[in-house]
Amino acid sequence: MTDTKNDFSQGSIVGNILKLALPMTLAQFINVLYNIVDRVYIGMIPENSTLALTGLGLCLPIISMVIAFANLFGMGGAPLCSIERGRGNVKEAERIMGNSFVLLMAAGVILTVLGLIFKKPMLYLFGASDLTYPYADQYITIYLFGNIFVMIGLGMNSFINSQGFGTIGMMTVLLGAVANIILDPIFIFVLDMGVRGAALATIISQFLSAVWIVKFLTGKKAIIRLKSSCFRLEKYRVRNITGLGMSGFTMSITNSLVQILYNSSLQRYGGDLYVGIMTVVNSVREVITMPVNGVTSGAQPVMGYNYGAEKYDRVKRSIVFVSIVSIAYTTLMWILIHSFPEFFIRIFNRDAELLKEGVAAMRIYYFGFFFMSLQFAAQSVFVALGKARKAVFFSVFRKVVIVAPLILILPVILGNGPAGILMSEPISNLIGGCACFITMLATVWPELGRKTIDKETNK
């Protein structure tokens, strides 16, 4: 029998989603603070703050690669756990979680070794100059040594949220964020460690989050528990985890690819200044996408559980709610950024030249941003229902097929340098977002209708 604790097949759909989405949105907010507080403090360094901030921005593609593997095994396993729990198969859910944990640990070790070996050529490939490389090297060297903590902190927290413990999941992020916010100024300014201090604060904070997660998942309060007896890898289970996680993995890897192309192209056409602007643009993006990520993440366990429990009408209502909220929110944020771009830039840097050039860059990059919400909503549906191939396809389609070529082509065709590079984002949001959402409606919606009819017929 399916356990009745956190039973998403009962009660209000909106209530169930908000029960997870509100703490998960708050967790997203805290996570954003976690990720950007380094950039905020580094932007306050009295000397060479713009160069230091640019150096940190050059590390983002490597950090995205680490996040990609956390998504591969964390976001790949967690929806499968929700589906199995909806079917009442707790033992299989525990085996999935145990396999995911082992895969996360192994990936953390491998990425640390490879990252330390290839960091210098990678950073120069990503747009580093002789002025910015030392700052990037200082940060990423320390960050890589904490990869295992990052993998557990990001990957395993999904299994807490998938069981309906949104508040506990939020506390995981809160613990790390508070520690990071406290430690950053101490290491950066008091101990005068600069960029190294920011990286060390981040790794210590991730360690605390990882310990919290493991303690909860091995404790009595968890519905699905982390057990060493479930660590033995099974080929079919690993294949299912990686197959579903490929969507989140592909999104992060393609984000990394796009960041590399942005930084290298902007370095060519605009120099270190525009690489710094791109760091600010990415930081603002993390802030404004936070609530919509919280809603879509909160909806996934609800959709997956109801799909496994054959409550297809509830899955439909979840899709409608997520779509409306995502579109409304991103439309509002587009209006705010277009109207007050300088306000968002000043959060991270107050250099006069960066502010002057950054205002136009922000308006170009975020033009028509609400189209991106269509991909957010549809992608979350594909992942929640275990439709890995479609989720992966549209991740690749938007970033690799559309954005990457446009970054290289537009500045040449239009002859407008950095502006042409930045224009690739809104164009890809329009094409990729619409294609993903329309495909979801054309495939998932009819399927849910057919399954509902089949269920009623077989009664």
GROMACS .gro file of C-alpha atoms in nm:
model
  459
    1MET     CA    1   0.000   0.000   0.000
    2THR     CA    2   0.103   0.358  -0.060
    3ASP     CA    3   0.197   0.537   0.262
    4THR     CA    4  -0.042   0.812   0.366
    5LYS     CA    5   0.231   1.047   0.485
    6ASN     CA    6   0.271   1.332   0.234
    7ASP     CA    7   0.009   1.172   0.007
    8PHE     CA    8  -0.014   1.411  -0.290
    9SER     CA    9  -0.310   1.226  -0.441
   10GLN     CA   10  -0.536   1.379  -0.175
   11GLY     CA   11  -0.641   1.738  -0.106
   12SER     CA   12  -0.600   2.052  -0.315
   13ILE     CA   13  -0.356   2.039  -0.606
   14VAL     CA   14  -0.261   2.404  -0.558
   15GLY     CA   15  -0.227   2.345  -0.184
   16ASN     CA   16  -0.001   2.045  -0.233
   17ILE     CA   17   0.219   2.233  -0.480
   18LEU     CA   18   0.239   2.543  -0.261
   19LYS     CA   19   0.316   2.328   0.043
   20LEU     CA   20   0.636   2.229  -0.136
   21ALA     CA   21   0.682   2.535  -0.358
   22LEU     CA   22   0.681   2.799  -0.083
   23PRO     CA   23   0.963   2.648   0.123
   24MET     CA   24   1.139   2.544  -0.198
   25THR     CA   25   1.108   2.898  -0.335
   26LEU     CA   26   1.248   3.029  -0.010
   27ALA     CA   27   1.519   2.766  -0.045
   28GLN     CA   28   1.584   2.892  -0.399
   29PHE     CA   29   1.611   3.245  -0.262
   30ILE     CA   30   1.855   3.128   0.005
   31ASN     CA   31   2.042   2.925  -0.258
   32VAL     CA   32   2.072   3.234  -0.475
   33LEU     CA   33   2.217   3.420  -0.179
   34TYR     CA   34   2.447   3.122  -0.132
   35ASN     CA   35   2.569   3.145  -0.491
   36ILE     CA   36   2.586   3.520  -0.539
   37VAL     CA   37   2.702   3.640  -0.199
   38ASP     CA   38   3.061   3.568  -0.309
   39ARG     CA   39   3.011   3.797  -0.608
   40VAL     CA   40   2.851   4.070  -0.397
   41TYR     CA   41   3.138   4.073  -0.146
   42ILE     CA   42   3.407   4.044  -0.414
   43GLY     CA   43   3.248   4.342  -0.589
   44MET     CA   44   3.319   4.539  -0.270
   45ILE     CA   45   3.694   4.463  -0.262
   46PRO     CA   46   3.869   4.807  -0.256
   47GLU     CA   47   4.122   4.725  -0.529
   48ASN     CA   48   4.064   4.544  -0.860
   49SER     CA   49   3.706   4.449  -0.770
   50THR     CA   50   3.596   4.435  -1.136
   51LEU     CA   51   3.891   4.210  -1.233
   52ALA     CA   52   3.823   3.985  -0.933
   53LEU     CA   53   3.452   3.967  -1.018
   54THR     CA   54   3.536   3.887  -1.379
   55GLY     CA   55   3.774   3.613  -1.264
   56LEU     CA   56   3.498   3.459  -1.056
   57GLY     CA   57   3.264   3.478  -1.356
   58LEU     CA   58   3.515   3.275  -1.556
   59CYS     CA   59   3.472   2.993  -1.304
   60LEU     CA   60   3.097   2.968  -1.365
   61PRO     CA   61   3.124   2.721  -1.657
   62ILE     CA   62   3.327   2.483  -1.438
   63ILE     CA   63   3.081   2.523  -1.152
   64SER     CA   64   2.800   2.453  -1.400
   65MET     CA   65   2.971   2.129  -1.496
   66VAL     CA   66   2.978   2.021  -1.131
   67ILE     CA   67   2.610   2.114  -1.095
   68ALA     CA   68   2.539   1.917  -1.413
   69PHE     CA   69   2.655   1.592  -1.253
   70ALA     CA   70   2.467   1.672  -0.932
   71ASN     CA   71   2.155   1.712  -1.149
   72LEU     CA   72   2.231   1.396  -1.344
   73PHE     CA   73   2.216   1.169  -1.040
   74GLY     CA   74   2.007   1.383  -0.802
   75MET     CA   75   1.731   1.510  -1.029
   76GLY     CA   76   1.747   1.178  -1.212
   77GLY     CA   77   1.680   0.971  -0.903
   78ALA     CA   78   1.439   1.193  -0.709
   79PRO     CA   79   1.146   1.187  -0.960
   80LEU     CA   80   1.182   0.809  -0.986
   81CYS     CA   81   1.154   0.794  -0.606
   82SER     CA   82   0.832   0.998  -0.623
   83ILE     CA   83   0.683   0.766  -0.885
   84GLU     CA   84   0.780   0.451  -0.692
   85ARG     CA   85   0.644   0.597  -0.369
   86GLY     CA   86   0.320   0.675  -0.547
   87ARG     CA   87   0.305   0.308  -0.647
   88GLY     CA   88   0.373   0.204  -0.287
   89ASN     CA   89   0.714   0.051  -0.370
   90VAL     CA   90   0.924   0.196  -0.085
   91LYS     CA   91   1.207  -0.060  -0.115
   92GLU     CA   92   1.274   0.025  -0.479
   93ALA     CA   93   1.266   0.396  -0.392
   94GLU     CA   94   1.536   0.335  -0.129
   95ARG     CA   95   1.749   0.143  -0.379
   96ILE     CA   96   1.720   0.429  -0.628
   97MET     CA   97   1.831   0.678  -0.364
   98GLY     CA   98   2.122   0.457  -0.253
   99ASN     CA   99   2.246   0.417  -0.612
  100SER     CA  100   2.218   0.792  -0.669
  101PHE     CA  101   2.426   0.862  -0.358
  102VAL     CA  102   2.709   0.634  -0.472
  103LEU     CA  103   2.707   0.787  -0.820
  104LEU     CA  104   2.723   1.139  -0.672
  105MET     CA  105   3.022   1.050  -0.453
  106ALA     CA  106   3.212   0.889  -0.742
  107ALA     CA  107   3.144   1.182  -0.974
  108GLY     CA  108   3.267   1.427  -0.709
  109VAL     CA  109   3.604   1.254  -0.682
  110ILE     CA  110   3.652   1.221  -1.059
  111LEU     CA  111   3.558   1.584  -1.127
  112THR     CA  112   3.800   1.707  -0.860
  113VAL     CA  113   4.093   1.524  -1.016
  114LEU     CA  114   4.011   1.625  -1.375
  115GLY     CA  115   3.936   1.984  -1.277
  116LEU     CA  116   4.270   2.032  -1.102
  117ILE     CA  117   4.458   1.884  -1.399
  118PHE     CA  118   4.288   2.089  -1.672
  119LYS     CA  119   4.189   2.411  -1.491
  120LYS     CA  120   4.445   2.641  -1.659
  121PRO     CA  121   4.367   2.558  -2.024
  122MET     CA  122   3.996   2.555  -1.943
  123LEU     CA  123   3.999   2.903  -1.784
  124TYR     CA  124   4.185   3.055  -2.079
  125LEU     CA  125   3.945   2.880  -2.316
  126PHE     CA  126   3.657   3.032  -2.119
  127GLY     CA  127   3.781   3.388  -2.182
  128ALA     CA  128   4.046   3.452  -1.917
  129SER     CA  129   4.316   3.710  -1.976
  130ASP     CA  130   4.652   3.739  -1.800
  131LEU     CA  131   4.489   3.995  -1.568
  132THR     CA  132   4.186   3.788  -1.471
  133TYR     CA  133   4.336   3.437  -1.465
  134PRO     CA  134   4.502   3.467  -1.120
  135TYR     CA  135   4.167   3.550  -0.957
  136ALA     CA  136   3.989   3.266  -1.137
  137ASP     CA  137   4.264   3.021  -1.045
  138GLN     CA  138   4.254   3.117  -0.676
  139TYR     CA  139   3.880   3.057  -0.655
  140ILE     CA  140   3.837   2.742  -0.859
  141THR     CA  141   4.133   2.555  -0.701
  142ILE     CA  142   3.977   2.569  -0.355
  143TYR     CA  143   3.624   2.510  -0.489
  144LEU     CA  144   3.729   2.187  -0.664
  145PHE     CA  145   3.860   2.037  -0.341
  146GLY     CA  146   3.505   2.060  -0.202
  147ASN     CA  147   3.333   1.894  -0.497
  148ILE     CA  148   3.207   1.596  -0.297
  149PHE     CA  149   3.027   1.826  -0.053
  150VAL     CA  150   2.874   2.017  -0.343
  151MET     CA  151   2.752   1.695  -0.506
  152ILE     CA  152   2.586   1.570  -0.189
  153GLY     CA  153   2.444   1.911  -0.099
  154LEU     CA  154   2.284   1.967  -0.439
  155GLY     CA  155   2.210   1.612  -0.547
  156MET     CA  156   2.074   1.452  -0.230
  157ASN     CA  157   1.858   1.745  -0.123
  158SER     CA  158   1.628   1.653  -0.413
  159PHE     CA  159   1.544   1.330  -0.230
  160ILE     CA  160   1.433   1.524   0.077
  161ASN     CA  161   1.205   1.744  -0.133
  162SER     CA  162   1.069   1.448  -0.332
  163GLN     CA  163   0.938   1.295  -0.009
  164GLY     CA  164   0.740   1.609   0.067
  165PHE     CA  165   0.977   1.754   0.328
  166GLY     CA  166   1.005   2.096   0.164
  167THR     CA  167   1.081   2.273   0.491
  168ILE     CA  168   1.367   2.034   0.573
  169GLY     CA  169   1.501   2.085   0.221
  170MET     CA  170   1.484   2.459   0.276
  171MET     CA  171   1.672   2.424   0.604
  172THR     CA  172   1.948   2.241   0.420
  173VAL     CA  173   2.008   2.541   0.198
  174LEU     CA  174   1.951   2.788   0.483
  175LEU     CA  175   2.223   2.626   0.692
  176GLY     CA  176   2.479   2.656   0.414
  177ALA     CA  177   2.372   3.006   0.309
  178VAL     CA  178   2.387   3.153   0.659
  179ALA     CA  179   2.729   2.998   0.713
  180ASN     CA  180   2.849   3.139   0.380
  181ILE     CA  181   2.714   3.488   0.449
  182ILE     CA  182   2.887   3.491   0.790
  183LEU     CA  183   3.216   3.339   0.676
  184ASP     CA  184   3.258   3.539   0.353
  185PRO     CA  185   3.336   3.881   0.505
  186ILE     CA  186   3.555   3.718   0.771
  187PHE     CA  187   3.770   3.532   0.518
  188ILE     CA  188   3.764   3.797   0.242
  189PHE     CA  189   3.817   4.114   0.445
  190VAL     CA  190   3.915   4.036   0.807
  191LEU     CA  191   4.166   3.764   0.716
  192ASP     CA  192   4.246   3.943   0.386
  193MET     CA  193   4.215   3.624   0.181
  194GLY     CA  194   4.028   3.790  -0.105
  195VAL     CA  195   3.895   3.550  -0.370
  196ARG     CA  196   4.047   3.252  -0.187
  197GLY     CA  197   3.842   3.343   0.119
  198ALA     CA  198   3.520   3.341  -0.083
  199ALA     CA  199   3.592   2.991  -0.214
  200LEU     CA  200   3.685   2.857   0.130
  201ALA     CA  201   3.366   2.998   0.284
  202THR     CA  202   3.162   2.829   0.010
  203ILE     CA  203   3.320   2.488   0.062
  204ILE     CA  204   3.282   2.495   0.442
  205SER     CA  205   2.917   2.590   0.396
  206GLN     CA  206   2.859   2.306   0.150
  207PHE     CA  207   3.018   2.064   0.397
  208LEU     CA  208   2.769   2.167   0.667
  209SER     CA  209   2.477   2.120   0.425
  210ALA     CA  210   2.603   1.776   0.322
  211VAL     CA  211   2.628   1.660   0.684
  212TRP     CA  212   2.273   1.787   0.753
  213ILE     CA  213   2.133   1.598   0.451
  214VAL     CA  214   2.297   1.267   0.533
  215LYS     CA  215   2.187   1.292   0.896
  216PHE     CA  216   1.824   1.349   0.796
  217LEU     CA  217   1.809   1.082   0.525
  218THR     CA  218   1.954   0.821   0.761
  219GLY     CA  219   1.722   0.925   1.047
  220LYS     CA  220   1.378   0.810   1.157
  221LYS     CA  221   1.181   1.106   1.015
  222ALA     CA  222   1.261   1.022   0.652
  223ILE     CA  223   1.005   0.812   0.462
  224ILE     CA  224   1.268   0.685   0.218
  225ARG     CA  225   1.595   0.628   0.404
  226LEU     CA  226   1.956   0.620   0.291
  227LYS     CA  227   2.088   0.271   0.368
  228SER     CA  228   2.426   0.118   0.293
  229SER     CA  229   2.246  -0.201   0.186
  230CYS     CA  230   2.109  -0.006  -0.111
  231PHE     CA  231   2.450   0.121  -0.231
  232ARG     CA  232   2.514  -0.171  -0.467
  233LEU     CA  233   2.482  -0.038  -0.821
  234GLU     CA  234   2.243  -0.217  -1.056
  235LYS     CA  235   2.285  -0.158  -1.428
  236TYR     CA  236   1.916  -0.108  -1.510
  237ARG     CA  237   1.869   0.126  -1.212
  238VAL     CA  238   2.173   0.337  -1.301
  239ARG     CA  239   2.045   0.352  -1.658
  240ASN     CA  240   1.703   0.476  -1.542
  241ILE     CA  241   1.855   0.736  -1.309
  242THR     CA  242   2.095   0.874  -1.568
  243GLY     CA  243   1.830   0.858  -1.840
  244LEU     CA  244   1.589   1.079  -1.648
  245GLY     CA  245   1.865   1.296  -1.500
  246MET     CA  246   2.001   1.361  -1.847
  247SER     CA  247   1.759   1.654  -1.879
  248GLY     CA  248   1.898   1.846  -1.583
  249PHE     CA  249   2.250   1.736  -1.677
  250THR     CA  250   2.210   1.854  -2.033
  251MET     CA  251   2.063   2.186  -1.921
  252SER     CA  252   2.362   2.251  -1.693
  253ILE     CA  253   2.621   2.130  -1.945
  254THR     CA  254   2.468   2.335  -2.224
  255ASN     CA  255   2.451   2.632  -1.986
  256SER     CA  256   2.822   2.581  -1.932
  257LEU     CA  257   2.881   2.565  -2.308
  258VAL     CA  258   2.684   2.883  -2.362
  259GLN     CA  259   2.869   3.062  -2.079
  260ILE     CA  260   3.198   2.962  -2.240
  261LEU     CA  261   3.087   3.095  -2.579
  262TYR     CA  262   2.951   3.414  -2.422
  263ASN     CA  263   3.270   3.483  -2.227
  264SER     CA  264   3.512   3.400  -2.510
  265SER     CA  265   3.309   3.596  -2.768
  266LEU     CA  266   3.261   3.895  -2.537
  267GLN     CA  267   3.633   3.889  -2.457
  268ARG     CA  268   3.702   3.909  -2.830
  269TYR     CA  269   3.460   4.194  -2.904
  270GLY     CA  270   3.448   4.383  -2.573
  271GLY     CA  271   3.739   4.271  -2.352
  272ASP     CA  272   3.739   4.209  -1.976
  273LEU     CA  273   3.469   4.472  -1.921
  274TYR     CA  274   3.204   4.274  -2.109
  275VAL     CA  275   3.307   3.946  -1.947
  276GLY     CA  276   3.244   4.127  -1.617
  277ILE     CA  277   2.906   4.249  -1.745
  278MET     CA  278   2.816   3.891  -1.835
  279THR     CA  279   2.900   3.785  -1.479
  280VAL     CA  280   2.653   4.045  -1.351
  281VAL     CA  281   2.389   3.941  -1.608
  282ASN     CA  282   2.419   3.577  -1.500
  283SER     CA  283   2.399   3.678  -1.135
  284VAL     CA  284   2.079   3.877  -1.194
  285ARG     CA  285   1.937   3.581  -1.382
  286GLU     CA  286   1.992   3.359  -1.080
  287VAL     CA  287   1.799   3.608  -0.867
  288ILE     CA  288   1.498   3.656  -1.093
  289THR     CA  289   1.450   3.291  -1.191
  290MET     CA  290   1.443   3.187  -0.826
  291PRO     CA  291   1.062   3.190  -0.765
  292VAL     CA  292   0.972   3.019  -1.091
  293ASN     CA  293   1.231   2.749  -1.022
  294GLY     CA  294   1.077   2.706  -0.679
  295VAL     CA  295   0.727   2.659  -0.823
  296THR     CA  296   0.834   2.415  -1.095
  297SER     CA  297   1.051   2.219  -0.849
  298GLY     CA  298   0.763   2.208  -0.600
  299ALA     CA  299   0.525   2.080  -0.866
  300GLN     CA  300   0.746   1.792  -0.983
  301PRO     CA  301   0.698   1.561  -0.680
  302VAL     CA  302   0.322   1.631  -0.689
  303MET     CA  303   0.296   1.553  -1.061
  304GLY     CA  304   0.520   1.246  -1.035
  305TYR     CA  305   0.334   1.106  -0.734
  306ASN     CA  306  -0.009   1.153  -0.896
  307TYR     CA  307   0.116   1.008  -1.223
  308GLY     CA  308   0.235   0.697  -1.038
  309ALA     CA  309  -0.096   0.683  -0.845
  310GLU     CA  310  -0.292   0.711  -1.176
  311LYS     CA  311  -0.455   1.042  -1.075
  312TYR     CA  312  -0.422   1.189  -1.423
  313ASP     CA  313  -0.676   1.469  -1.380
  314ARG     CA  314  -0.466   1.599  -1.090
  315VAL     CA  315  -0.156   1.594  -1.310
  316LYS     CA  316  -0.343   1.811  -1.563
  317ARG     CA  317  -0.442   2.063  -1.299
  318SER     CA  318  -0.082   2.077  -1.180
  319ILE     CA  319   0.037   2.158  -1.534
  320VAL     CA  320  -0.216   2.440  -1.571
  321PHE     CA  321  -0.121   2.596  -1.237
  322VAL     CA  322   0.254   2.580  -1.301
  323SER     CA  323   0.217   2.728  -1.651
  324ILE     CA  324   0.004   3.024  -1.542
  325VAL     CA  325   0.227   3.113  -1.247
  326SER     CA  326   0.549   3.082  -1.452
  327ILE     CA  327   0.425   3.304  -1.737
  328ALA     CA  328   0.278   3.571  -1.507
  329TYR     CA  329   0.590   3.595  -1.292
  330THR     CA  330   0.847   3.613  -1.574
  331THR     CA  331   0.640   3.878  -1.752
  332LEU     CA  332   0.648   4.093  -1.439
  333MET     CA  333   1.024   4.049  -1.402
  334TRP     CA  334   1.084   4.145  -1.764
  335ILE     CA  335   0.899   4.472  -1.706
  336LEU     CA  336   1.099   4.547  -1.390
  337ILE     CA  337   1.438   4.475  -1.548
  338HIS     CA  338   1.357   4.680  -1.857
  339SER     CA  339   1.245   4.971  -1.637
  340PHE     CA  340   1.517   4.958  -1.367
  341PRO     CA  341   1.826   4.779  -1.505
  342GLU     CA  342   2.073   4.993  -1.308
  343PHE     CA  343   1.917   4.886  -0.978
  344PHE     CA  344   1.991   4.519  -1.052
  345ILE     CA  345   2.346   4.589  -1.171
  346ARG     CA  346   2.435   4.790  -0.858
  347ILE     CA  347   2.370   4.485  -0.643
  348PHE     CA  348   2.693   4.334  -0.777
  349ASN     CA  349   2.912   4.619  -0.902
  350ARG     CA  350   2.911   5.000  -0.900
  351ASP     CA  351   3.193   5.067  -1.142
  352ALA     CA  352   3.086   5.363  -1.359
  353GLU     CA  353   3.197   5.212  -1.691
  354LEU     CA  354   3.036   4.877  -1.614
  355LEU     CA  355   2.710   5.049  -1.518
  356LYS     CA  356   2.707   5.254  -1.836
  357GLU     CA  357   2.755   4.959  -2.071
  358GLY     CA  358   2.562   4.714  -1.853
  359VAL     CA  359   2.225   4.894  -1.876
  360ALA     CA  360   2.195   4.836  -2.250
  361ALA     CA  361   2.326   4.482  -2.215
  362MET     CA  362   2.058   4.397  -1.957
  363ARG     CA  363   1.775   4.528  -2.174
  364ILE     CA  364   1.893   4.329  -2.475
  365TYR     CA  365   1.958   4.002  -2.292
  366TYR     CA  366   1.626   3.996  -2.103
  367PHE     CA  367   1.401   4.118  -2.385
  368GLY     CA  368   1.086   3.901  -2.400
  369PHE     CA  369   1.206   3.701  -2.100
  370PHE     CA  370   0.858   3.556  -2.036
  371PHE     CA  371   0.905   3.319  -2.330
  372MET     CA  372   1.165   3.136  -2.121
  373SER     CA  373   0.893   3.046  -1.869
  374LEU     CA  374   0.733   2.822  -2.133
  375GLN     CA  375   1.043   2.603  -2.127
  376PHE     CA  376   1.060   2.613  -1.746
  377ALA     CA  377   0.702   2.484  -1.720
  378ALA     CA  378   0.716   2.223  -1.997
  379GLN     CA  379   1.058   2.093  -1.892
  380SER     CA  380   0.934   2.035  -1.536
  381VAL     CA  381   0.640   1.830  -1.672
  382PHE     CA  382   0.866   1.610  -1.885
  383VAL     CA  383   1.102   1.545  -1.592
  384ALA     CA  384   0.821   1.483  -1.339
  385LEU     CA  385   0.654   1.223  -1.561
  386GLY     CA  386   0.978   1.043  -1.647
  387LYS     CA  387   0.988   1.154  -2.013
  388ALA     CA  388   1.363   1.187  -2.029
  389ARG     CA  389   1.409   1.198  -2.407
  390LYS     CA  390   1.185   1.497  -2.464
  391ALA     CA  391   1.337   1.682  -2.169
  392VAL     CA  392   1.688   1.623  -2.304
  393PHE     CA  393   1.597   1.712  -2.661
  394PHE     CA  394   1.463   2.056  -2.573
  395SER     CA  395   1.756   2.129  -2.344
  396VAL     CA  396   1.991   2.065  -2.635
  397PHE     CA  397   1.766   2.232  -2.890
  398ARG     CA  398   1.753   2.572  -2.721
  399LYS     CA  399   2.114   2.599  -2.608
  400VAL     CA  400   2.313   2.404  -2.868
  401VAL     CA  401   2.103   2.435  -3.182
  402ILE     CA  402   1.986   2.795  -3.132
  403VAL     CA  403   2.194   2.995  -2.881
  404ALA     CA  404   2.544   2.867  -2.958
  405PRO     CA  405   2.537   2.935  -3.335
  406LEU     CA  406   2.371   3.275  -3.283
  407ILE     CA  407   2.647   3.386  -3.044
  408LEU     CA  408   2.900   3.321  -3.319
  409ILE     CA  409   2.694   3.443  -3.616
  410LEU     CA  410   2.499   3.752  -3.505
  411PRO     CA  411   2.794   3.985  -3.424
  412VAL     CA  412   2.941   3.905  -3.767
  413ILE     CA  413   2.619   3.948  -3.964
  414LEU     CA  414   2.494   4.254  -3.776
  415GLY     CA  415   2.835   4.405  -3.709
  416ASN     CA  416   2.728   4.522  -3.363
  417GLY     CA  417   2.978   4.329  -3.148
  418PRO     CA  418   2.864   4.259  -2.789
  419ALA     CA  419   2.504   4.365  -2.863
  420GLY     CA  420   2.475   4.097  -3.132
  421ILE     CA  421   2.610   3.833  -2.895
  422LEU     CA  422   2.355   3.926  -2.627
  423MET     CA  423   2.066   3.919  -2.876
  424SER     CA  424   2.102   3.542  -2.910
  425GLU     CA  425   1.933   3.487  -2.572
  426PRO     CA  426   1.591   3.648  -2.640
  427ILE     CA  427   1.574   3.486  -2.985
  428SER     CA  428   1.638   3.143  -2.834
  429ASN     CA  429   1.381   3.203  -2.558
  430LEU     CA  430   1.114   3.273  -2.820
  431ILE     CA  431   1.189   2.977  -3.046
  432GLY     CA  432   1.295   2.721  -2.785
  433GLY     CA  433   1.034   2.812  -2.525
  434CYS     CA  434   0.742   2.796  -2.766
  435ALA     CA  435   0.862   2.472  -2.925
  436CYS     CA  436   0.902   2.300  -2.588
  437PHE     CA  437   0.565   2.412  -2.449
  438ILE     CA  438   0.367   2.333  -2.763
  439THR     CA  439   0.523   1.986  -2.781
  440MET     CA  440   0.431   1.923  -2.417
  441LEU     CA  441   0.069   2.021  -2.482
  442ALA     CA  442   0.055   1.812  -2.800
  443THR     CA  443   0.197   1.496  -2.641
  444VAL     CA  444   0.147   1.488  -2.264
  445TRP     CA  445  -0.203   1.634  -2.252
  446PRO     CA  446  -0.363   1.380  -2.493
  447GLU     CA  447  -0.176   1.097  -2.321
  448LEU     CA  448  -0.321   1.194  -1.982
  449GLY     CA  449  -0.666   1.206  -2.140
  450ARG     CA  450  -0.627   0.856  -2.289
  451LYS     CA  451  -0.500   0.713  -1.961
  452THR     CA  452  -0.798   0.863  -1.777
  453ILE     CA  453  -1.041   0.701  -2.024
  454ASP     CA  454  -0.858   0.365  -2.002
  455LYS     CA  455  -0.870   0.377  -1.624
  456GLU     CA  456  -1.245   0.447  -1.622
  457THR     CA  457  -1.307   0.171  -1.878
  458ASN     CA  458  -1.119  -0.087  -1.673
  459LYS     CA  459  -1.309  -0.016  -1.354
   0.00000   0.00000   0.00000
